[in-house]
Coordinates of N, CA and C in Angstrom, one line a residue:
X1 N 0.8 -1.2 0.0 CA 0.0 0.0 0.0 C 0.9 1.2 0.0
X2 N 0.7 2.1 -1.4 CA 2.0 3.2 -1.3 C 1.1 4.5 -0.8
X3 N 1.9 5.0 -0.2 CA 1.2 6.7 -0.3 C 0.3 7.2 -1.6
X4 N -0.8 8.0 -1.3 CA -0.9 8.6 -2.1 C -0.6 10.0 -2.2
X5 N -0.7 10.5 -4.0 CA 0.1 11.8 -3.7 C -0.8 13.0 -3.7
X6 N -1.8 12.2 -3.7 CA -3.2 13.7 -4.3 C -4.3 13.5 -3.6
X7 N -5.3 14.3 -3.0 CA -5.6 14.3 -2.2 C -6.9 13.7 -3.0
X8 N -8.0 13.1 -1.4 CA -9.4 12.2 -2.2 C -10.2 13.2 -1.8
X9 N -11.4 12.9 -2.0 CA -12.7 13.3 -1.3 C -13.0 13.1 -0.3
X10 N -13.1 14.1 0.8 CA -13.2 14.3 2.4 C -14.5 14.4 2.8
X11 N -14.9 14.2 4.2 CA -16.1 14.6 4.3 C -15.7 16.3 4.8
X12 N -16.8 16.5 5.1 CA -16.5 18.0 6.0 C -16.1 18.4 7.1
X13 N -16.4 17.1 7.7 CA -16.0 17.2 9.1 C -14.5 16.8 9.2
X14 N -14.0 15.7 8.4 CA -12.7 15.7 7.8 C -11.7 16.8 7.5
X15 N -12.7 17.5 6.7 CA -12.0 19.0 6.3 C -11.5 19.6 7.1
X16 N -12.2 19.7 8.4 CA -12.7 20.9 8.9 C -11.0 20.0 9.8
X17 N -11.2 18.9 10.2 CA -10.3 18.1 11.4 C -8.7 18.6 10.6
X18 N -8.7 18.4 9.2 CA -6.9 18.5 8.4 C -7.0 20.1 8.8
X19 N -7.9 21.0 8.5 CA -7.3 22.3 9.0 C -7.3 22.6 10.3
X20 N -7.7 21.6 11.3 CA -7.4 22.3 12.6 C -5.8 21.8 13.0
X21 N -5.2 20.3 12.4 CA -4.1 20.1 12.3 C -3.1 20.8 11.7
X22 N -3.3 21.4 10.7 CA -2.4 22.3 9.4 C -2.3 23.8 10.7
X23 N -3.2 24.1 10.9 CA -3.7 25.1 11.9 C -2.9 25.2 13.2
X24 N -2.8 23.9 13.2 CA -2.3 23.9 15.2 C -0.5 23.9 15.2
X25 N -0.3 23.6 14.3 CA 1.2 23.0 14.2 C 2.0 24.2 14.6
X26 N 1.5 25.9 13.5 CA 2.2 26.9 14.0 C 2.0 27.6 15.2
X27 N 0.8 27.1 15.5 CA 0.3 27.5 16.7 C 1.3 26.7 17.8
X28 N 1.3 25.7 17.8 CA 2.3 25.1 19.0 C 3.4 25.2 18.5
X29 N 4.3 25.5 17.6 CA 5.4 25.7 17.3 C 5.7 27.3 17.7
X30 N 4.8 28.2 17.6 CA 5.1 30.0 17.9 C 4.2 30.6 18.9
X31 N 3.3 29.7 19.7 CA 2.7 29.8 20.6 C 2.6 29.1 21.9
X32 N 2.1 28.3 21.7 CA 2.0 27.5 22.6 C 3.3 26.9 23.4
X33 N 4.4 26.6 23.0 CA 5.3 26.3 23.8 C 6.9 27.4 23.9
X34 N 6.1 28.9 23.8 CA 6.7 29.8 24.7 C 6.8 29.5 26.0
X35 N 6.0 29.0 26.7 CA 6.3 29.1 28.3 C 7.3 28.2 28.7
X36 N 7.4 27.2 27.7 CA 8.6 26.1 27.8 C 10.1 26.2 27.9
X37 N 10.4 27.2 26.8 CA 11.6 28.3 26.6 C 12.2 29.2 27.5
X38 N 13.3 29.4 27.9 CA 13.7 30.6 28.3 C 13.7 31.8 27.5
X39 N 12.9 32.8 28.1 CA 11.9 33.9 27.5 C 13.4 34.5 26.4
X40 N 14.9 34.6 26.8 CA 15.9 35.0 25.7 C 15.9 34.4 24.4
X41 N 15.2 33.0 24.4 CA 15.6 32.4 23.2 C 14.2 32.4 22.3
X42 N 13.3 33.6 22.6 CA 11.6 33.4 22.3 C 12.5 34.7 21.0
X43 N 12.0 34.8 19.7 CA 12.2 35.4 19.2 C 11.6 36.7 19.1
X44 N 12.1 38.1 19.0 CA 11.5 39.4 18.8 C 9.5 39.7 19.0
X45 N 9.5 39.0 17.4 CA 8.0 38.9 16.6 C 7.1 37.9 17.9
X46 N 7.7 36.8 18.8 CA 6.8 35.8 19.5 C 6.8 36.7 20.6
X47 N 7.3 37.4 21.0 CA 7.5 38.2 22.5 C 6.6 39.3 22.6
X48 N 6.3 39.8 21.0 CA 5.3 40.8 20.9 C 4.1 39.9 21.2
X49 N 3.9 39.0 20.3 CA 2.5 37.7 20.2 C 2.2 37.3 21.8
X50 N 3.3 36.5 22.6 CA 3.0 36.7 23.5 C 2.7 37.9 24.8
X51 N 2.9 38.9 24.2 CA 2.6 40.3 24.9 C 1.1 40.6 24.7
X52 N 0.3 40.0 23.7 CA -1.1 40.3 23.2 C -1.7 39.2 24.2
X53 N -1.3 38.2 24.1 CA -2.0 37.0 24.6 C -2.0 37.3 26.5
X54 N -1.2 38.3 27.0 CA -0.2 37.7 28.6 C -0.9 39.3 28.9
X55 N -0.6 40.3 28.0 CA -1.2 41.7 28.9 C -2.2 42.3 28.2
X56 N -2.7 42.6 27.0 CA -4.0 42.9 26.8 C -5.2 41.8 26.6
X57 N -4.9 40.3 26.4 CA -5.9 39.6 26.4 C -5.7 38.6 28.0
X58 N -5.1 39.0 28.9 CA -4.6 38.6 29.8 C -4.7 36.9 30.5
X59 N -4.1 36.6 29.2 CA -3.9 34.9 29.4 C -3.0 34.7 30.6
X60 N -3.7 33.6 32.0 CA -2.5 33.7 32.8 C -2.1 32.8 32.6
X61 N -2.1 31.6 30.9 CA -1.5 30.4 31.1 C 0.1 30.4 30.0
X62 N 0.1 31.8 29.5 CA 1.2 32.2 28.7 C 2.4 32.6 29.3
X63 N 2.1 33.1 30.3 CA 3.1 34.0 31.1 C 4.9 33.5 30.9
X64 N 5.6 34.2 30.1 CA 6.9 33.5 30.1 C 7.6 33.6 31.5
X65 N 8.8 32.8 32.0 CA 9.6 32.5 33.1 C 8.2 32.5 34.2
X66 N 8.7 32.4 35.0 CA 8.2 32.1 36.4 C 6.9 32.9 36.9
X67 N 5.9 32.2 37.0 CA 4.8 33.5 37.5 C 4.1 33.3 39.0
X68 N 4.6 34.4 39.4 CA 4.6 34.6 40.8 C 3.0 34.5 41.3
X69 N 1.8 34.8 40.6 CA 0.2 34.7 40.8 C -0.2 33.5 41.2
X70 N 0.6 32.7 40.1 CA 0.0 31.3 40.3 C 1.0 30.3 39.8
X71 N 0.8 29.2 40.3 CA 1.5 27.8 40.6 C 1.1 27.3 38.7
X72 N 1.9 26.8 38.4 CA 1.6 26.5 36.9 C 2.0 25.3 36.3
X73 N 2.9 24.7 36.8 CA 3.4 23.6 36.9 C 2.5 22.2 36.1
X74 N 1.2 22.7 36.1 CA 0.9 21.5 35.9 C 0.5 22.0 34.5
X75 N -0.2 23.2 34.0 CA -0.4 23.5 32.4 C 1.0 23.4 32.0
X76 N 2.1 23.6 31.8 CA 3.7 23.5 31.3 C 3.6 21.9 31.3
X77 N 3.2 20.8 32.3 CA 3.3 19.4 32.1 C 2.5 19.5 30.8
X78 N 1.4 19.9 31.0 CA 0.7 19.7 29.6 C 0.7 20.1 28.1
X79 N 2.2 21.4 28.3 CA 2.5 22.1 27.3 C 3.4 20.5 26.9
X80 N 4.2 20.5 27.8 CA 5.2 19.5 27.1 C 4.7 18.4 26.5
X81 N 3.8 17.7 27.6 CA 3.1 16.9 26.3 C 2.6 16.8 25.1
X82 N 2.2 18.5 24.6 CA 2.2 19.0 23.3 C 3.4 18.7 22.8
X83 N 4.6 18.9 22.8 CA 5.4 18.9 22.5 C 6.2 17.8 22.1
X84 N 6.0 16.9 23.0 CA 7.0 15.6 22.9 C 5.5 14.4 22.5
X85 N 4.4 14.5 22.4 CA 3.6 13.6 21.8 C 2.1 14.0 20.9
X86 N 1.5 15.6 21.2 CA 1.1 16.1 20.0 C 1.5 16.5 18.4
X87 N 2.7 17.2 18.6 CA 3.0 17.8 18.3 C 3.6 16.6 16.4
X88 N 4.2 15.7 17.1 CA 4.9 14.8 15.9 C 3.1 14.2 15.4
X89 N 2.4 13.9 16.1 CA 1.1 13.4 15.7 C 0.2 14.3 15.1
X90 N 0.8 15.5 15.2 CA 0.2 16.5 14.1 C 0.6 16.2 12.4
X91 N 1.2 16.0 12.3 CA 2.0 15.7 11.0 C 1.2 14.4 10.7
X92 N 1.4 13.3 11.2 CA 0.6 12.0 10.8 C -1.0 12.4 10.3
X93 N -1.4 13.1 11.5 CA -2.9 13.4 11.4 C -3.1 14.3 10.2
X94 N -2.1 14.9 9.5 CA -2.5 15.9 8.7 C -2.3 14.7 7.0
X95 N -1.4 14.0 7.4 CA -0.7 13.2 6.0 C -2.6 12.1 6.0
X96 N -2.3 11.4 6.8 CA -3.7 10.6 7.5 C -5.1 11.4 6.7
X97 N -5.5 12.7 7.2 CA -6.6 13.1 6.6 C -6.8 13.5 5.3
X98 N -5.4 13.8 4.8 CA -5.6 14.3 3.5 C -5.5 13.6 2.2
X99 N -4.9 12.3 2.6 CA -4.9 11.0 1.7 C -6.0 10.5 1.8
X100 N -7.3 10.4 3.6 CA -8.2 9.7 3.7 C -7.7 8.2 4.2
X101 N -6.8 8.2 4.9 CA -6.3 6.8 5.2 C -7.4 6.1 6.2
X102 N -7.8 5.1 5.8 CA -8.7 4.6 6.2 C -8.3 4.0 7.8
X103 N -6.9 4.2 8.4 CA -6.5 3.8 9.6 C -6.7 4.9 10.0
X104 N -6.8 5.8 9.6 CA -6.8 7.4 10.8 C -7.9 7.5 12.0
X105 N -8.7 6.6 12.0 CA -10.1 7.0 12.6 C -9.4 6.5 14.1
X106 N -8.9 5.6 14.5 CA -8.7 5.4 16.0 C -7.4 6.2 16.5
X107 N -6.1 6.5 15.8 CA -5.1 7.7 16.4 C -6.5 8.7 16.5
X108 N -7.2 9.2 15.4 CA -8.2 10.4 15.8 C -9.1 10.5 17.2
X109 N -9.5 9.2 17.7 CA -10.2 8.9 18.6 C -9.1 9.2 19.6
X110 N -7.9 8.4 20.0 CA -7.3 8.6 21.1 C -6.8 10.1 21.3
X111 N -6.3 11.0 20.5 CA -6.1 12.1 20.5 C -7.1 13.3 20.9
X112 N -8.2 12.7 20.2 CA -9.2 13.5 20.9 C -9.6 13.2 22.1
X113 N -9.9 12.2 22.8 CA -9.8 11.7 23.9 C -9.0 12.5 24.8
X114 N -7.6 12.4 24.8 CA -6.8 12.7 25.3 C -7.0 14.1 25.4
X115 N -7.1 15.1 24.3 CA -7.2 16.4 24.5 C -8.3 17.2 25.3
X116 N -9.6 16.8 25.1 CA -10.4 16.9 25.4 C -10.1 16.7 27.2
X117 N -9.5 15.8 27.4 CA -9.3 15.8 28.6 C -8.5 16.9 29.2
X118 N -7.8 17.1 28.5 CA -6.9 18.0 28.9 C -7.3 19.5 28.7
X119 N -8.1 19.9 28.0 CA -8.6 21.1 27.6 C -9.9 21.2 29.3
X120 N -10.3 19.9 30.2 CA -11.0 20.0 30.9 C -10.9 21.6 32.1
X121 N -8.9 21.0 32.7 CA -8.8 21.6 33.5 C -8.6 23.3 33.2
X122 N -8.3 22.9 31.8 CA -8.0 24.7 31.8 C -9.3 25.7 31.2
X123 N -9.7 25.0 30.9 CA -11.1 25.8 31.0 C -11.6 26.3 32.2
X124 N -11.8 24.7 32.9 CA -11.8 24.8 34.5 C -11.3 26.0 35.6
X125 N -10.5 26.3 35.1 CA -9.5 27.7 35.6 C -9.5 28.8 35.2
X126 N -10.2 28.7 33.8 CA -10.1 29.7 33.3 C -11.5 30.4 33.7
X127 N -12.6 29.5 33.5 CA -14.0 29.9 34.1 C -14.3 30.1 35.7
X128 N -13.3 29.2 36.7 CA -13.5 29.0 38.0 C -12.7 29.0 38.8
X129 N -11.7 29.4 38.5 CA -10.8 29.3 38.8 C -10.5 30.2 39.9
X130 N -9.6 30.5 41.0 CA -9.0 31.8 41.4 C -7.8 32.4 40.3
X131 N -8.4 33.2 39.7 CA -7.4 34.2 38.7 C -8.5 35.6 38.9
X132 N -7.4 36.2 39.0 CA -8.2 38.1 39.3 C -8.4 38.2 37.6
X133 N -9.5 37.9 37.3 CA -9.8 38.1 35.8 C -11.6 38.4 36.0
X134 N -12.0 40.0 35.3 CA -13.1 39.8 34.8 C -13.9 38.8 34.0
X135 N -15.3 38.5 34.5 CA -16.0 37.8 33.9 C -15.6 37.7 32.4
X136 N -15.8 39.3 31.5 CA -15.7 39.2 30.3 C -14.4 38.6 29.9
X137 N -13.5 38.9 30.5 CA -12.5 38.7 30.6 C -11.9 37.0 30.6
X138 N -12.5 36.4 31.3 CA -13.1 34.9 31.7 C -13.4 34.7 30.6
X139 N -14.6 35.0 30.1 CA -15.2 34.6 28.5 C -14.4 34.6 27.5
X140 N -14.1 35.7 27.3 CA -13.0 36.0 26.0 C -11.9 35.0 26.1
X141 N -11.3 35.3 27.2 CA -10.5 33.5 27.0 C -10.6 32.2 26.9
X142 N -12.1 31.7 27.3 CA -12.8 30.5 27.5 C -13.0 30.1 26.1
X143 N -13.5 31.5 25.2 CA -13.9 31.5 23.9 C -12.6 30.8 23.1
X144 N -11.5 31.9 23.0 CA -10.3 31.5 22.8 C -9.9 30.1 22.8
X145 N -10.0 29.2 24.2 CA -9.5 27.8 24.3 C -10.9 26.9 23.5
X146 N -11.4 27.3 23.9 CA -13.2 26.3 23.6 C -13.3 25.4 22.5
X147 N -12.7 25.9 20.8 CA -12.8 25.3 20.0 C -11.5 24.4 20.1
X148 N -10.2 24.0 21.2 CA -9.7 23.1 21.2 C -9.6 22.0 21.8
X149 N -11.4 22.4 22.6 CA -12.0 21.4 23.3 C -13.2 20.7 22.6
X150 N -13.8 21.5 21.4 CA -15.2 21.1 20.5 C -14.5 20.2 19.4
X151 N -13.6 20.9 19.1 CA -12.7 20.0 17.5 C -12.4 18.8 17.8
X152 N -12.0 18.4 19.1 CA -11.2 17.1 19.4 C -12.5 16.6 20.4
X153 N -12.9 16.7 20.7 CA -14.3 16.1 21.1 C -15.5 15.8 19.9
X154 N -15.4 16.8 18.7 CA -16.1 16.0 17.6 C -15.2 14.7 17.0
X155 N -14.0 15.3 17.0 CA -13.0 13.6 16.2 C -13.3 12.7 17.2
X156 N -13.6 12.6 18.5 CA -14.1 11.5 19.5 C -15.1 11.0 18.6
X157 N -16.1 11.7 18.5 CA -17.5 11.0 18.5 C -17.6 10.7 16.5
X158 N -16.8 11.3 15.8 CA -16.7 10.9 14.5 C -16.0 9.8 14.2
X159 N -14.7 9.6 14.8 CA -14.1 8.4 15.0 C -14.8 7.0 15.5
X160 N -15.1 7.5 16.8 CA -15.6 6.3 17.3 C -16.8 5.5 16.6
X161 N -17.5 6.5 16.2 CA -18.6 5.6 15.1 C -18.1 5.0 14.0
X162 N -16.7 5.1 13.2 CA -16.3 4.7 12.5 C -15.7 3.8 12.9
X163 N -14.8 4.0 13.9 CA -14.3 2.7 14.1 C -15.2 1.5 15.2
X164 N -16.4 1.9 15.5 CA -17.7 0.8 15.7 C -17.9 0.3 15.0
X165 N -18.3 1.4 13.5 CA -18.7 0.8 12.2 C -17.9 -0.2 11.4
X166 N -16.9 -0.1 11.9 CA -15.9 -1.0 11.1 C -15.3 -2.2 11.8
X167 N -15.5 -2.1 12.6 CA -15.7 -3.1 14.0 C -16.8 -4.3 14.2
X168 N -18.3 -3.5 13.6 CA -19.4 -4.4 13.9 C -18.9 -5.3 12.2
X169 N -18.7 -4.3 11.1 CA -18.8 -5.0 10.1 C -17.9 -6.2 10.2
X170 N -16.9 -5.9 10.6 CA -16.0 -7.3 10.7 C -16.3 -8.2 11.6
X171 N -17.4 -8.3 12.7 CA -17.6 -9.1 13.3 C -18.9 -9.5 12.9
X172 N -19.7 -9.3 11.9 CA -20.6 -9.8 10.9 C -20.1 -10.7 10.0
X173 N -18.9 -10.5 9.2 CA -18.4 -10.8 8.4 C -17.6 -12.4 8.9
X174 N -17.7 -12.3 10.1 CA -16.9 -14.0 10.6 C -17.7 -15.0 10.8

């Protein structure tokens, strides 16, 4: 079974899943794992980006080096895990969707799974959290994380029916 080089016919929801992948990559390569770095080695242009996200949209989960408000330790566990096992499965899930590989449905399932979970607590904090943050304030960021809790909770439930569906068929088939 060789690669293919040209892309097939997707559904929409498919679509929608390769652009949140194609989508996320630069996002966790020039965003999201700023806080991981020593704030010297964050380049010019990211330090402004992170300045939008940290003091006028006042993300307290950006904050480069050490933040004295709050204990953080555990969103940075979760950054890294972007890092050392989202991050390379971005690339598969993007090759995966866009060929249509008919094995994509369960990595889609566990990843969404997984995110989803992980998108729990920081919402969790973001909405209930102790952080001196107005309500609107609260919202606008909640808004911000939200769709990388809806995107990977639809590939849960889009997945999983496929890979049921492909599951019952083969246990018909014996």
């Amino acid at each position: 079974m060789g690669l293919k080089a040209t892309p097939t016919k997707r559904s929409r929801l498919d679509t929608l899943f390769l652009a949140y992948f194609i989508s996320h990559i630069p996002i966790t390569l020039c965003v999201d794992l700023q806080p991981l770095i020593p704030t010297g080695s964050v380049p010019r242009p990211l330090l402004v980006l992170n300045d939008v996200l940290t003091r006028q949209l006042r993300d307290p989960f950006m904050v480069l080096g050490n933040s004295s408000s709050s204990d953080l330790t555990w969103f940075r566990s979760l950054l890294a895990c972007e890092l050392v096992l989202q991050l390379p499965f971005f690339f598969y899930a993007v090759w995966a969707l866009w060929v249509s590989s008919p094995r994509r449905h369960l990595p889609l399932l566990v990843y969404g799974a997984h995110v989803s979970t992980t998108m729990a607590p920081i919402l969790g904090m973001l909405l209930f959290g102790n952080i001196d943050r107005s309500c609107h304030e609260r919202m606008l960021l909640a808004s911000m994380y939200v769709p990388y809790l809806l995107i990977p909770l639809a590939m849960v439930c889009v997945s999983y029916s496929r890979c049921a569906s492909m599951i019952s068929a083969k246990l018909k088939s014996q």
